[in-house]
């Protein structure tokens, strides 16, 4: 029983796709030919004309793999009509061999074609080394999650970015799509978020995938899948306001108070592949999530609270469905006839998806990086950074860049605590202040 009411606020939420005539090319170098890199390269191609983004270099230890990658993802995208109208993509430079990543990073920014920024989809344990080299060589960095093996490591990366006047951003795509901002603020006074993010990788995946290797991605499913769950919880309970993350609860408490991995399984290397987790926030608010490599695909998140009769639900936050719109639902259930019959009202909220989330992410990365560089170059480099501001400037772009970095760092801090809980057999772990 029930009715369906569909809202379509597309007129007010439409993603702005601006044309930046006269803007200089913003060259992107790709370190490695991972599967996720293909998705990101296709997004860059869609912005090749409007934002002047270009894939200008690809590095791989295998020359054959690099050539195939360029032919399949970079050049064929335009042939298939995947790029902006009028886009003219030159063939990217290819760096191959054991030192390919270093060769790309050491190439000077004045070399044609330009490499203004790099995308790093390498295993987590390699991030520290190559992010440091990229920043020292004068390149902005878009870094795949999980960003680092520890929050201390990521904090050092952010400080290095600040000192070099370059922008560092994590590759969490869904935070950049307008649907997410509407979803996380859809329930007033939320106090519960539940998130299941699972997929069944199969026996070969469990045995061989880098995400289950201690020297590759030692956080396993916590880092790969749990990262999204924690980020969603932070966004919901902060009402999409990064400043909330450092405001105490009135009693001097921290925003996130404690975490516990209440049930988990690890492989022979001690890397988790299945986990149920609790993240406790101030004000008696809780994020509960399951992340797993051994259960069927599920990416469902619910938000509820004492301030609303509705529950907000999204079933495709990380890997969205294809189509011109994305949606989430607001559901209200009731009971009639002496608690024997359930009534249900379902409201579907539709958000324009003419620019998919990875395109939104790359558009923001380019805008924020350009503004960081512009405002940093017009001021002295700031060495007294705090945890809310790594880059100087009062523009909206620089403020958004700092807020995004703060959410990333706080996510990494919660990752630390979750792994600490596993280390101590599923104990409840207090989260230290920022």
mmCIF file of N, CA and C in Angstrom, residues 146-226:
data_model
loop_
_atom_site.group_PDB
_atom_site.id
_atom_site.type_symbol
_atom_site.label_atom_id
_atom_site.label_comp_id
_atom_site.label_asym_id
_atom_site.label_seq_id
_atom_site.Cartn_x
_atom_site.Cartn_y
_atom_site.Cartn_z
ATOM 1 N N UNK A 146 42.110 4.564 -0.454
ATOM 2 C CA UNK A 146 42.463 5.352 0.724
ATOM 3 C C UNK A 146 43.749 6.132 0.486
ATOM 4 N N UNK A 147 43.805 7.335 1.022
ATOM 5 C CA UNK A 147 44.861 8.273 0.633
ATOM 6 C C UNK A 147 46.233 7.899 1.151
ATOM 7 N N UNK A 148 46.299 7.204 2.302
ATOM 8 C CA UNK A 148 47.593 6.926 2.923
ATOM 9 C C UNK A 148 47.434 5.787 3.920
ATOM 10 N N UNK A 149 48.533 5.159 4.306
ATOM 11 C CA UNK A 149 48.450 4.092 5.310
ATOM 12 C C UNK A 149 48.125 4.603 6.711
ATOM 13 N N UNK A 150 48.217 5.916 6.924
ATOM 14 C CA UNK A 150 47.877 6.500 8.219
ATOM 15 C C UNK A 150 47.500 7.960 8.032
ATOM 16 N N UNK A 151 46.751 8.509 8.980
ATOM 17 C CA UNK A 151 46.399 9.929 8.912
ATOM 18 C C UNK A 151 47.635 10.799 9.092
ATOM 19 N N UNK A 152 48.631 10.341 9.869
ATOM 20 C CA UNK A 152 49.875 11.087 10.025
ATOM 21 C C UNK A 152 50.554 11.269 8.678
ATOM 22 N N UNK A 153 50.581 10.199 7.878
ATOM 23 C CA UNK A 153 51.175 10.273 6.549
ATOM 24 C C UNK A 153 50.414 11.261 5.667
ATOM 25 N N UNK A 154 49.086 11.203 5.712
ATOM 26 C CA UNK A 154 48.309 12.117 4.866
ATOM 27 C C UNK A 154 48.437 13.556 5.339
ATOM 28 N N UNK A 155 48.517 13.762 6.644
ATOM 29 C CA UNK A 155 48.706 15.118 7.165
ATOM 30 C C UNK A 155 50.016 15.708 6.627
ATOM 31 N N UNK A 156 51.050 14.877 6.594
ATOM 32 C CA UNK A 156 52.338 15.333 6.062
ATOM 33 C C UNK A 156 52.244 15.664 4.579
ATOM 34 N N UNK A 157 51.453 14.879 3.843
ATOM 35 C CA UNK A 157 51.246 15.179 2.424
ATOM 36 C C UNK A 157 50.567 16.537 2.250
ATOM 37 N N UNK A 158 49.541 16.798 3.064
ATOM 38 C CA UNK A 158 48.835 18.081 2.972
ATOM 39 C C UNK A 158 49.756 19.237 3.318
ATOM 40 N N UNK A 159 50.585 19.052 4.329
ATOM 41 C CA UNK A 159 51.540 20.106 4.677
ATOM 42 C C UNK A 159 52.518 20.355 3.534
ATOM 43 N N UNK A 160 52.979 19.291 2.893
ATOM 44 C CA UNK A 160 53.888 19.442 1.758
ATOM 45 C C UNK A 160 53.198 20.174 0.611
ATOM 46 N N UNK A 161 51.921 19.846 0.369
ATOM 47 C CA UNK A 161 51.170 20.544 -0.675
ATOM 48 C C UNK A 161 51.073 22.033 -0.363
ATOM 49 N N UNK A 162 50.797 22.342 0.899
ATOM 50 C CA UNK A 162 50.694 23.743 1.309
ATOM 51 C C UNK A 162 52.015 24.470 1.111
ATOM 52 N N UNK A 163 53.092 23.861 1.531
ATOM 53 C CA UNK A 163 54.400 24.496 1.442
ATOM 54 C C UNK A 163 54.862 24.677 0.005
ATOM 55 N N UNK A 164 54.410 23.797 -0.880
ATOM 56 C CA UNK A 164 54.798 23.909 -2.291
ATOM 57 C C UNK A 164 53.796 24.703 -3.119
ATOM 58 N N UNK A 165 52.710 25.161 -2.481
ATOM 59 C CA UNK A 165 51.710 25.933 -3.210
ATOM 60 C C UNK A 165 50.957 25.117 -4.240
ATOM 61 N N UNK A 166 50.793 23.808 -3.971
ATOM 62 C CA UNK A 166 50.089 22.937 -4.902
ATOM 63 C C UNK A 166 48.888 22.298 -4.200
ATOM 64 N N UNK A 167 47.930 21.876 -5.003
ATOM 65 C CA UNK A 167 46.689 21.328 -4.464
ATOM 66 C C UNK A 167 46.759 19.815 -4.427
ATOM 67 N N UNK A 168 46.287 19.237 -3.322
ATOM 68 C CA UNK A 168 46.190 17.789 -3.158
ATOM 69 C C UNK A 168 44.753 17.448 -2.816
ATOM 70 N N UNK A 169 44.148 16.528 -3.578
ATOM 71 C CA UNK A 169 42.753 16.153 -3.364
ATOM 72 C C UNK A 169 42.601 14.650 -3.493
ATOM 73 N N UNK A 170 41.716 14.077 -2.664
ATOM 74 C CA UNK A 170 41.445 12.643 -2.773
ATOM 75 C C UNK A 170 40.382 12.389 -3.842
ATOM 76 N N UNK A 171 40.328 11.154 -4.331
ATOM 77 C CA UNK A 171 39.462 10.827 -5.471
ATOM 78 C C UNK A 171 38.110 10.256 -5.103
ATOM 79 N N UNK A 172 37.484 10.766 -4.034
ATOM 80 C CA UNK A 172 36.147 10.314 -3.674
ATOM 81 C C UNK A 172 35.136 11.036 -4.554
ATOM 82 N N UNK A 173 34.567 10.333 -5.507
ATOM 83 C CA UNK A 173 33.771 10.979 -6.548
ATOM 84 C C UNK A 173 32.433 11.505 -6.060
ATOM 85 N N UNK A 174 31.713 10.713 -5.241
ATOM 86 C CA UNK A 174 30.317 11.062 -4.963
ATOM 87 C C UNK A 174 30.159 12.381 -4.217
ATOM 88 N N UNK A 175 31.203 12.840 -3.526
ATOM 89 C CA UNK A 175 31.073 14.092 -2.767
ATOM 90 C C UNK A 175 30.917 15.300 -3.686
ATOM 91 N N UNK A 176 31.246 15.149 -4.962
ATOM 92 C CA UNK A 176 31.222 16.281 -5.884
ATOM 93 C C UNK A 176 29.916 16.392 -6.669
ATOM 94 N N UNK A 177 29.061 15.388 -6.572
ATOM 95 C CA UNK A 177 27.807 15.425 -7.335
ATOM 96 C C UNK A 177 26.736 16.135 -6.517
ATOM 97 N N UNK A 178 25.895 16.967 -7.147
ATOM 98 C CA UNK A 178 24.872 17.712 -6.387
ATOM 99 C C UNK A 178 23.884 16.821 -5.646
ATOM 100 N N UNK A 179 23.684 15.587 -6.102
ATOM 101 C CA UNK A 179 22.769 14.702 -5.396
ATOM 102 C C UNK A 179 23.222 14.469 -3.963
ATOM 103 N N UNK A 180 24.529 14.332 -3.755
ATOM 104 C CA UNK A 180 25.025 14.020 -2.420
ATOM 105 C C UNK A 180 24.714 15.116 -1.428
ATOM 106 N N UNK A 181 24.926 16.365 -1.831
ATOM 107 C CA UNK A 181 24.661 17.468 -0.903
ATOM 108 C C UNK A 181 23.191 17.501 -0.515
ATOM 109 N N UNK A 182 22.302 17.242 -1.441
ATOM 110 C CA UNK A 182 20.876 17.210 -1.126
ATOM 111 C C UNK A 182 20.539 16.034 -0.226
ATOM 112 N N UNK A 183 21.142 14.891 -0.521
ATOM 113 C CA UNK A 183 20.844 13.694 0.260
ATOM 114 C C UNK A 183 21.281 13.849 1.712
ATOM 115 N N UNK A 184 22.512 14.322 1.944
ATOM 116 C CA UNK A 184 23.035 14.361 3.315
ATOM 117 C C UNK A 184 22.355 15.415 4.174
ATOM 118 N N UNK A 185 21.640 16.358 3.557
ATOM 119 C CA UNK A 185 20.916 17.381 4.319
ATOM 120 C C UNK A 185 19.404 17.180 4.248
ATOM 121 N N UNK A 186 18.961 15.997 3.801
ATOM 122 C CA UNK A 186 17.530 15.780 3.558
ATOM 123 C C UNK A 186 16.743 15.487 4.838
ATOM 124 N N UNK A 187 17.409 15.031 5.889
ATOM 125 C CA UNK A 187 16.740 14.684 7.152
ATOM 126 C C UNK A 187 17.185 15.658 8.246
ATOM 127 N N UNK A 188 16.277 16.413 8.837
ATOM 128 C CA UNK A 188 16.665 17.316 9.924
ATOM 129 C C UNK A 188 17.058 16.534 11.176
ATOM 130 N N UNK A 189 18.073 17.029 11.862
ATOM 131 C CA UNK A 189 18.556 16.398 13.099
ATOM 132 C C UNK A 189 18.804 14.893 12.952
ATOM 133 N N UNK A 190 19.598 14.492 11.980
ATOM 134 C CA UNK A 190 19.848 13.049 11.808
ATOM 135 C C UNK A 190 20.663 12.497 12.975
ATOM 136 N N UNK A 191 20.363 11.280 13.382
ATOM 137 C CA UNK A 191 21.195 10.666 14.423
ATOM 138 C C UNK A 191 21.583 9.214 14.119
ATOM 139 N N UNK A 192 21.111 8.688 12.990
ATOM 140 C CA UNK A 192 21.517 7.346 12.588
ATOM 141 C C UNK A 192 21.771 7.305 11.081
ATOM 142 N N UNK A 193 22.927 6.746 10.725
ATOM 143 C CA UNK A 193 23.249 6.454 9.327
ATOM 144 C C UNK A 193 23.670 4.996 9.255
ATOM 145 N N UNK A 194 23.083 4.239 8.356
ATOM 146 C CA UNK A 194 23.508 2.857 8.115
ATOM 147 C C UNK A 194 23.932 2.737 6.658
ATOM 148 N N UNK A 195 25.016 2.013 6.426
ATOM 149 C CA UNK A 195 25.582 1.932 5.075
ATOM 150 C C UNK A 195 26.111 0.513 4.884
ATOM 151 N N UNK A 196 25.639 -0.160 3.857
ATOM 152 C CA UNK A 196 26.206 -1.438 3.430
ATOM 153 C C UNK A 196 26.921 -1.219 2.105
ATOM 154 N N UNK A 197 28.225 -1.500 2.075
ATOM 155 C CA UNK A 197 28.949 -1.448 0.807
ATOM 156 C C UNK A 197 29.748 -2.741 0.699
ATOM 157 N N UNK A 198 29.238 -3.636 -0.136
ATOM 158 C CA UNK A 198 29.825 -4.961 -0.269
ATOM 159 C C UNK A 198 29.850 -5.399 -1.729
ATOM 160 N N UNK A 199 30.769 -6.293 -2.055
ATOM 161 C CA UNK A 199 30.716 -7.022 -3.323
ATOM 162 C C UNK A 199 31.442 -8.340 -3.143
ATOM 163 N N UNK A 200 31.072 -9.316 -3.946
ATOM 164 C CA UNK A 200 31.671 -10.645 -3.879
ATOM 165 C C UNK A 200 32.799 -10.718 -4.897
ATOM 166 N N UNK A 201 34.037 -10.612 -4.422
ATOM 167 C CA UNK A 201 35.183 -10.587 -5.325
ATOM 168 C C UNK A 201 35.541 -11.947 -5.897
ATOM 169 N N UNK A 202 35.160 -13.024 -5.232
ATOM 170 C CA UNK A 202 35.507 -14.352 -5.719
ATOM 171 C C UNK A 202 36.872 -14.798 -5.206
ATOM 172 N N UNK A 203 37.172 -16.059 -5.427
ATOM 173 C CA UNK A 203 38.382 -16.666 -4.856
ATOM 174 C C UNK A 203 39.665 -16.062 -5.426
ATOM 175 N N UNK A 204 39.697 -15.788 -6.722
ATOM 176 C CA UNK A 204 40.917 -15.223 -7.319
ATOM 177 C C UNK A 204 41.180 -13.828 -6.769
ATOM 178 N N UNK A 205 40.129 -13.025 -6.622
ATOM 179 C CA UNK A 205 40.258 -11.690 -6.050
ATOM 180 C C UNK A 205 40.820 -11.769 -4.634
ATOM 181 N N UNK A 206 40.251 -12.649 -3.821
ATOM 182 C CA UNK A 206 40.682 -12.756 -2.430
ATOM 183 C C UNK A 206 42.135 -13.213 -2.319
ATOM 184 N N UNK A 207 42.585 -13.969 -3.292
ATOM 185 C CA UNK A 207 43.949 -14.491 -3.253
ATOM 186 C C UNK A 207 44.968 -13.522 -3.827
ATOM 187 N N UNK A 208 44.592 -12.779 -4.881
ATOM 188 C CA UNK A 208 45.606 -12.055 -5.647
ATOM 189 C C UNK A 208 45.452 -10.535 -5.701
ATOM 190 N N UNK A 209 44.290 -9.998 -5.375
ATOM 191 C CA UNK A 209 44.096 -8.562 -5.585
ATOM 192 C C UNK A 209 44.954 -7.738 -4.622
ATOM 193 N N UNK A 210 45.473 -6.622 -5.131
ATOM 194 C CA UNK A 210 46.367 -5.762 -4.357
ATOM 195 C C UNK A 210 45.668 -5.197 -3.123
ATOM 196 N N UNK A 211 44.339 -5.102 -3.174
ATOM 197 C CA UNK A 211 43.602 -4.549 -2.037
ATOM 198 C C UNK A 211 43.581 -5.484 -0.834
ATOM 199 N N UNK A 212 44.162 -6.669 -0.997
ATOM 200 C CA UNK A 212 44.241 -7.623 0.105
ATOM 201 C C UNK A 212 45.682 -8.000 0.426
ATOM 202 N N UNK A 213 46.621 -7.142 0.007
ATOM 203 C CA UNK A 213 48.032 -7.365 0.273
ATOM 204 C C UNK A 213 48.539 -6.344 1.293
ATOM 205 N N UNK A 214 49.247 -6.835 2.290
ATOM 206 C CA UNK A 214 49.749 -5.958 3.351
ATOM 207 C C UNK A 214 50.687 -4.894 2.809
ATOM 208 N N UNK A 215 51.479 -5.240 1.771
ATOM 209 C CA UNK A 215 52.402 -4.259 1.214
ATOM 210 C C UNK A 215 51.780 -3.450 0.084
ATOM 211 N N UNK A 216 50.463 -3.641 -0.142
ATOM 212 C CA UNK A 216 49.754 -2.858 -1.156
ATOM 213 C C UNK A 216 48.729 -1.946 -0.524
ATOM 214 N N UNK A 217 47.625 -2.542 -0.065
ATOM 215 C CA UNK A 217 46.564 -1.798 0.611
ATOM 216 C C UNK A 217 46.219 -2.499 1.918
ATOM 217 N N UNK A 218 46.984 -2.249 2.990
ATOM 218 C CA UNK A 218 46.850 -3.041 4.222
ATOM 219 C C UNK A 218 45.527 -2.866 4.954
ATOM 220 N N UNK A 219 44.730 -1.846 4.602
ATOM 221 C CA UNK A 219 43.437 -1.664 5.265
ATOM 222 C C UNK A 219 42.329 -2.483 4.627
ATOM 223 N N UNK A 220 42.602 -3.148 3.510
ATOM 224 C CA UNK A 220 41.640 -4.050 2.896
ATOM 225 C C UNK A 220 40.284 -3.414 2.666
ATOM 226 N N UNK A 221 39.231 -4.130 3.061
ATOM 227 C CA UNK A 221 37.875 -3.632 2.815
ATOM 228 C C UNK A 221 37.568 -2.381 3.629
ATOM 229 N N UNK A 222 38.235 -2.183 4.763
ATOM 230 C CA UNK A 222 38.038 -0.966 5.559
ATOM 231 C C UNK A 222 38.453 0.260 4.742
ATOM 232 N N UNK A 223 39.618 0.186 4.115
ATOM 233 C CA UNK A 223 40.105 1.321 3.337
ATOM 234 C C UNK A 223 39.421 1.466 1.997
ATOM 235 N N UNK A 224 39.159 0.331 1.347
ATOM 236 C CA UNK A 224 38.602 0.386 -0.008
ATOM 237 C C UNK A 224 37.119 0.742 -0.012
ATOM 238 N N UNK A 225 36.332 0.130 0.877
ATOM 239 C CA UNK A 225 34.883 0.322 0.907
ATOM 240 C C UNK A 225 34.435 1.161 2.102
ATOM 241 N N UNK A 226 35.036 0.901 3.255
ATOM 242 C CA UNK A 226 34.664 1.638 4.452
ATOM 243 C C UNK A 226 34.947 3.124 4.351
#
